[in-house]
XYZ file of C-alpha atoms in Angstrom:
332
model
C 152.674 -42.553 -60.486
C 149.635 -40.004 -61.150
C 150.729 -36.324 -61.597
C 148.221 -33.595 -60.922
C 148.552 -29.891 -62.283
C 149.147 -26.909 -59.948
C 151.185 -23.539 -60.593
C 154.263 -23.345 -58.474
C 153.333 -25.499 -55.500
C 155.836 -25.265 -52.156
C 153.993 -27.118 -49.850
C 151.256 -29.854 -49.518
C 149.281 -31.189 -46.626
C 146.682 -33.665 -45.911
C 143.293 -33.089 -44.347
C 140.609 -35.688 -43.272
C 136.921 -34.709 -42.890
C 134.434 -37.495 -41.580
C 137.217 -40.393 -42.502
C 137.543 -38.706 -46.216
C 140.936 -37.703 -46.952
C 142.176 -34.426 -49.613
C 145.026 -32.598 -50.188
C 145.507 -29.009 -50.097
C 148.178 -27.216 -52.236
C 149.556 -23.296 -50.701
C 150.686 -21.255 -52.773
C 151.229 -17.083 -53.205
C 148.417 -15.689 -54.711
C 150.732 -12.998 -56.020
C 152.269 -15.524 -58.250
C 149.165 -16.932 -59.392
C 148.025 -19.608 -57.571
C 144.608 -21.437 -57.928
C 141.204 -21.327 -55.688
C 138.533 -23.871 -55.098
C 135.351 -21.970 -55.811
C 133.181 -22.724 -53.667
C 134.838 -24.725 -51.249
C 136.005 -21.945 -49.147
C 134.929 -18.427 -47.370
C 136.633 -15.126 -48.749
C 140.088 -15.401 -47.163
C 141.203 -13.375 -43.960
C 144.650 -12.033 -43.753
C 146.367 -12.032 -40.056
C 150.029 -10.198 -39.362
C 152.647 -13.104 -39.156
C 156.094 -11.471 -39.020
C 158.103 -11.241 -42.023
C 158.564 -14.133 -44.671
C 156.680 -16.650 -42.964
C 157.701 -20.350 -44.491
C 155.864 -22.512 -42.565
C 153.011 -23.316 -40.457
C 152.058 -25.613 -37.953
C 148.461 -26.031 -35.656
C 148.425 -26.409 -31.782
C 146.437 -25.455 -29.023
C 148.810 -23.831 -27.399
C 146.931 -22.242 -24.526
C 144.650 -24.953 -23.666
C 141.273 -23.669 -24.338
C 140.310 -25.932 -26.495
C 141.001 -23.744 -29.314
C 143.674 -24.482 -32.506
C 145.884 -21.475 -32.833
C 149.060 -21.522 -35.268
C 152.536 -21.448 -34.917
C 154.143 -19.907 -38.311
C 158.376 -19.509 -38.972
C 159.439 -16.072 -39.961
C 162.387 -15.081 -42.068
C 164.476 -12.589 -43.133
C 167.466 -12.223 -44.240
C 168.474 -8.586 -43.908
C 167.713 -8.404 -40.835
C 168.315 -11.489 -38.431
C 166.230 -10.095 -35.532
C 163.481 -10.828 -37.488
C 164.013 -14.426 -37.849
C 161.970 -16.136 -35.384
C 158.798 -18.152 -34.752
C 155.266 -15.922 -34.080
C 152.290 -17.170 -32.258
C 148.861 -16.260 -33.571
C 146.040 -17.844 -30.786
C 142.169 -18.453 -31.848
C 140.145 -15.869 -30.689
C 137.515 -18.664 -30.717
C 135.309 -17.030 -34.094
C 137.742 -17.853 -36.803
C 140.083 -15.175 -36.264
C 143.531 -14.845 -34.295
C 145.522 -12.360 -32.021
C 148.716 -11.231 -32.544
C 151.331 -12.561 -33.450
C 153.775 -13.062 -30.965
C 157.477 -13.395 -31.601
C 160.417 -15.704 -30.800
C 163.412 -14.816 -31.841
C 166.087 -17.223 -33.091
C 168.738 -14.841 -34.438
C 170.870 -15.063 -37.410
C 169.108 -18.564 -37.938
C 167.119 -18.968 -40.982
C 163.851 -20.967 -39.698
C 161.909 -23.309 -42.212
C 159.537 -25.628 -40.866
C 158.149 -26.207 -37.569
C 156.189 -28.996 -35.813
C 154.126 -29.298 -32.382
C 154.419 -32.078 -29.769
C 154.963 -32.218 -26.269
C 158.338 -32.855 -25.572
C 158.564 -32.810 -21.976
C 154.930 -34.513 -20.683
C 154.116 -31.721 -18.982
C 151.044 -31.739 -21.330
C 151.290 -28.551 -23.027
C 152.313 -28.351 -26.328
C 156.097 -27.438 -27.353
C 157.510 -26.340 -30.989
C 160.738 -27.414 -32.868
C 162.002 -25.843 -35.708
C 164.200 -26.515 -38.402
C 166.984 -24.008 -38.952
C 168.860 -23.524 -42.050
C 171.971 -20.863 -42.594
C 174.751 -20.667 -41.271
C 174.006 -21.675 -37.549
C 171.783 -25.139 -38.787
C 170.221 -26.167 -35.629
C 167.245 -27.318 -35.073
C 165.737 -24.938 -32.102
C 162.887 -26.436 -29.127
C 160.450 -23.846 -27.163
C 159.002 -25.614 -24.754
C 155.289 -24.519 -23.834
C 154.035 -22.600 -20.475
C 150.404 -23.692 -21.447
C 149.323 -20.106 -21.818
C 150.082 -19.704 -25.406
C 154.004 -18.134 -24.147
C 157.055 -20.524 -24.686
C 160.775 -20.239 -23.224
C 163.395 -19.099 -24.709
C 164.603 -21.449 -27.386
C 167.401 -24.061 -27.154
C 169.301 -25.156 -29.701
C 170.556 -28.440 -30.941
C 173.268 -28.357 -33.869
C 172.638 -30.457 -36.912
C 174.965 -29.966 -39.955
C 173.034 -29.587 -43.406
C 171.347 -26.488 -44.118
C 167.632 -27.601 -42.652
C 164.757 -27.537 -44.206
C 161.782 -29.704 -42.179
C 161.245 -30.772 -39.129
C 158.678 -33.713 -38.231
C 157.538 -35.266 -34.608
C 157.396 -38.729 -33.951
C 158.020 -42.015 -31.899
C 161.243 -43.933 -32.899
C 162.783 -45.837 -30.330
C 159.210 -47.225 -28.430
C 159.868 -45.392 -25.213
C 156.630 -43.301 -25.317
C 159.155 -40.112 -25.638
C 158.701 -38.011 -28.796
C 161.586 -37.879 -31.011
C 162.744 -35.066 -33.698
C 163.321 -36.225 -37.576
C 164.611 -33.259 -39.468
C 165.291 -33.198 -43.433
C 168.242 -31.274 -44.810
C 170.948 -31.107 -47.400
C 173.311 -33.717 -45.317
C 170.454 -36.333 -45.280
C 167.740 -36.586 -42.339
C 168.783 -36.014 -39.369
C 166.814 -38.177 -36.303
C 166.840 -37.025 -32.398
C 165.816 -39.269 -29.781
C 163.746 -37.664 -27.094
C 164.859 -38.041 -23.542
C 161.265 -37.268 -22.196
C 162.242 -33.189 -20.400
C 162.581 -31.328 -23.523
C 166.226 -32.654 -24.334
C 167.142 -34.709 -27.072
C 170.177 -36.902 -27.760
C 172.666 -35.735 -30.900
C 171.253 -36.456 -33.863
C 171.929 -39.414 -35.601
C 172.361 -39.063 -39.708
C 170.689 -41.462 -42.604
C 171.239 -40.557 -45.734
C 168.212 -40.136 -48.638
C 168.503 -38.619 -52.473
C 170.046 -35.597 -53.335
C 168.923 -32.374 -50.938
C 166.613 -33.530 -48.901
C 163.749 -30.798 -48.649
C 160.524 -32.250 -46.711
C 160.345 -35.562 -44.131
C 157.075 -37.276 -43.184
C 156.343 -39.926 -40.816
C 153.871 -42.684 -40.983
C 154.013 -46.845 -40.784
C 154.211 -46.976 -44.623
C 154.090 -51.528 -44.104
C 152.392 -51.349 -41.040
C 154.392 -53.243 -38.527
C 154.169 -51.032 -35.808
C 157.712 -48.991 -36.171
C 157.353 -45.715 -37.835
C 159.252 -45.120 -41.684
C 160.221 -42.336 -42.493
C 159.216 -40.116 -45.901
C 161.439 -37.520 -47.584
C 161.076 -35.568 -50.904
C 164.256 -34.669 -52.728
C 165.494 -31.901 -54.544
C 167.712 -32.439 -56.765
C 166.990 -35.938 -57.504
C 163.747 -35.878 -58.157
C 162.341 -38.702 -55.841
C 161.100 -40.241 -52.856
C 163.538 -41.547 -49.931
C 161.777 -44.002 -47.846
C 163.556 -45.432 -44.847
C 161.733 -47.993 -42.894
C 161.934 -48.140 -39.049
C 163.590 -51.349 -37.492
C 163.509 -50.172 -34.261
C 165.656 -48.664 -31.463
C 165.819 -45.632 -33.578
C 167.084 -46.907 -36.443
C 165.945 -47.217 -40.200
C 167.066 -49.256 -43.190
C 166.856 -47.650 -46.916
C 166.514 -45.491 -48.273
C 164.211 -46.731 -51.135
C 164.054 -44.812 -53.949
C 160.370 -43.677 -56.222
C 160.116 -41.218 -58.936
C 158.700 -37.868 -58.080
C 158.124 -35.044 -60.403
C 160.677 -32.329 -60.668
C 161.966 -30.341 -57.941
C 159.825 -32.098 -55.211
C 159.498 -29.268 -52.487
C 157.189 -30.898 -49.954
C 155.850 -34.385 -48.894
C 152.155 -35.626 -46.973
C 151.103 -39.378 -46.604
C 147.545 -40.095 -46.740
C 145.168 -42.898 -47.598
C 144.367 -41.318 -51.287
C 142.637 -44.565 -52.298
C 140.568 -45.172 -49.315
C 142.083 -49.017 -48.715
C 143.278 -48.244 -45.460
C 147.298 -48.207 -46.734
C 149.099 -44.739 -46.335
C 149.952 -43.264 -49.705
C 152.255 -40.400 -50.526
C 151.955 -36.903 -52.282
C 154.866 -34.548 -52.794
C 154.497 -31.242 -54.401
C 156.824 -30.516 -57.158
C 157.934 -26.815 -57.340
C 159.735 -26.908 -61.245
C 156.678 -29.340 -63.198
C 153.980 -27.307 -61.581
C 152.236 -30.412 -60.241
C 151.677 -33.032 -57.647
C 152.783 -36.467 -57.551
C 150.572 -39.439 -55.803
C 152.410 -42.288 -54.903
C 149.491 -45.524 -54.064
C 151.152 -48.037 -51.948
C 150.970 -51.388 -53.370
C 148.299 -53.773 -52.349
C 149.497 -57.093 -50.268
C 149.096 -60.458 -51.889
C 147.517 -62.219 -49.090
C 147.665 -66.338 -48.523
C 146.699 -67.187 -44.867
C 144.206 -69.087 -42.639
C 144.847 -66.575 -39.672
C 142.361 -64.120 -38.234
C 143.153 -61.456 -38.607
C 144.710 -62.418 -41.617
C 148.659 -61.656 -42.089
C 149.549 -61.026 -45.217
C 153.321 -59.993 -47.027
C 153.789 -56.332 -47.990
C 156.602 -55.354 -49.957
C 157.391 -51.667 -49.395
C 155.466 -48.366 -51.050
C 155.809 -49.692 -54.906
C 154.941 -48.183 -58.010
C 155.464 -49.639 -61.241
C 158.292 -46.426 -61.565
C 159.984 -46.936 -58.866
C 163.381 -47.881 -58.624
C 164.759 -49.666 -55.164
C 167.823 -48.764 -53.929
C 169.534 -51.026 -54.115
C 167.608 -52.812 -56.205
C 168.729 -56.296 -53.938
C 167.959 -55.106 -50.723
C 164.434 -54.348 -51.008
C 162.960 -55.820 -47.408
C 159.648 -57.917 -47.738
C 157.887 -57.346 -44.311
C 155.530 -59.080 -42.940
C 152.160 -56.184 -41.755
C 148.639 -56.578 -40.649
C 146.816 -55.319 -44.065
C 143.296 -52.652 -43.732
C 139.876 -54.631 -42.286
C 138.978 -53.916 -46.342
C 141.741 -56.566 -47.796
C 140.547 -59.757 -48.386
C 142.616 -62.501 -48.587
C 142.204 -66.073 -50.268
C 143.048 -69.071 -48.269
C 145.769 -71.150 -49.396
């Protein structure tokens, strides 16, 4: 486990430019966060509503330009919690924002997919307080969205992630919150089925998706709390995961990002830790490889790290995944 330092982070992403992958860290500048010099323009400031806590990128009104999607809240005032829309203006700048309103619901994250395959791009958000719900505006294709609709899930919400669980080429809803992660199959118009519960660590606060041992069925990725760790719950199928799987974080781990840190074409993990002030980079273990197959097929055992812990410590799966073009293997 390699920890990096950085004041207060809330929230970590990963980019990719030319097949090169980084992470980027936000914080508030008015608490002291940290700048690349150099790597970036002087920064622009756009209206977004009031206590935005999220953002998400779309093109939202199909002209081939990304505009953002941000959640707003505020508590003393509930008709100010909401989603706002903020479209390219095509130079680096955006209009608005626009705003959804979603009531006495406290709105964390947000992600963008197309729910219904009308192709144009839709928004879910995850909804904490005392209505937790996790809320879907579908997308006119204009850059306006209808009025949202709202699914209850118990647990105080905190992230919402987009994905494909079940293999039915409808996108389903994963959603992270202090009763565990919450997963919604998609029915393919918008709708999803109740949501189905798995448990993780202790206050679940960020979920990511990726095929952590590559066999095709997407695992999920959640940062805890209180715990201090990494759930992972790998996809069987159908819908349904086994785990969780536990790995040390740092403390207070607010957000989580996979990415292939490493460059050996095996998703790694990064969660930024809001009470040690740093990141966390998890490197998924390498595959010991013993086959005369081409392509060869080689054993994975789960995301390990010499800290991590299974859980339990008897049930850890080995799987059998197609390793990166860049593993070699030695026949047997």
């Amino acid at each position: 486990m390699a920890i990096f330092a950085a004041g207060y982070p809330a929230s970590i992403a990963i980019a990719c430019d030319a097949g090169e992958p980084g992470a980027a860290i936000e914080e508030t500048v008015t608490a002291g966060g940290s700048s690349l010099a150099g790597a970036f323009s002087a920064p622009a400031y756009y209206g977004a509503g009031d206590g935005p806590q999220s953002v998400a990128v779309g093109d939202f009104n199909a002209d081939g330009k990304p505009d953002l999607a941000l959640t707003n809240q505020f508590t003393l005032a509930p008709n100010r919690n909401g989603v706002s829309i903020l479209l390219n203006n095509g130079a680096g700048g955006f209009s608005g924002p626009t705003f959804y309103n979603l009531g006495s619901r406290l709105p964390e994250g947000v992600a963008v997919g197309d729910f219904n395959g009308d192709n144009k791009l839709d928004l879910a958000s995850a909804n904490g307080g005392a209505l937790d719900s996790v809320a879907v505006l579908l997308g006119n294709g204009d850059g306006t969205f209808s009025a949202p609709v709202y699914i209850p899930v118990s647990g105080n919400l905190y992230s919402v992630a987009v994905g494909e669980f079940n293999g039915d080429s409808k996108l389903d809803l994963a959603a992270a919150g202090d009763g565990g992660v919450a997963v919604l199959l998609g029915n393919g118009d918008g709708t999803f089925s109740a949501p189905t519960i798995f448990g993780a660590g202790s206050a679940p606060r960020s979920v990511g998706i990726d095929d952590l041992n590559v066999d095709g069925k997407p695992d999920l990725t959640v940062a805890n709390f209180l715990s201090d760790d990494v759930s992972v719950l790998l996809g069987v199928g159908g819908g349904s995961f086994t785990g969780p799987y536990s790995f040390n974080a740092g403390s207070r781990p607010n957000s989580i990002a996979v990415g292939d840190f490493n460059v050996d074409g095996r998703p790694d993990l990064a969660t930024a830790n809001a009470n040690s002030n740093d990141v966390t980079v998890l490197l998924t273990a390498a595959p010991r490889c013993r086959s005369r197959s081409h392509p060869p097929r080689c054993p994975v055992a789960p995301p390990a790290h010499p800290t991590a812990r299974p859980s339990p410590p008897a049930a850890a799966p080995r799987l059998t995944a197609l390793p990166s073009p860049r593993a070699r293997c030695r026949r047997a």
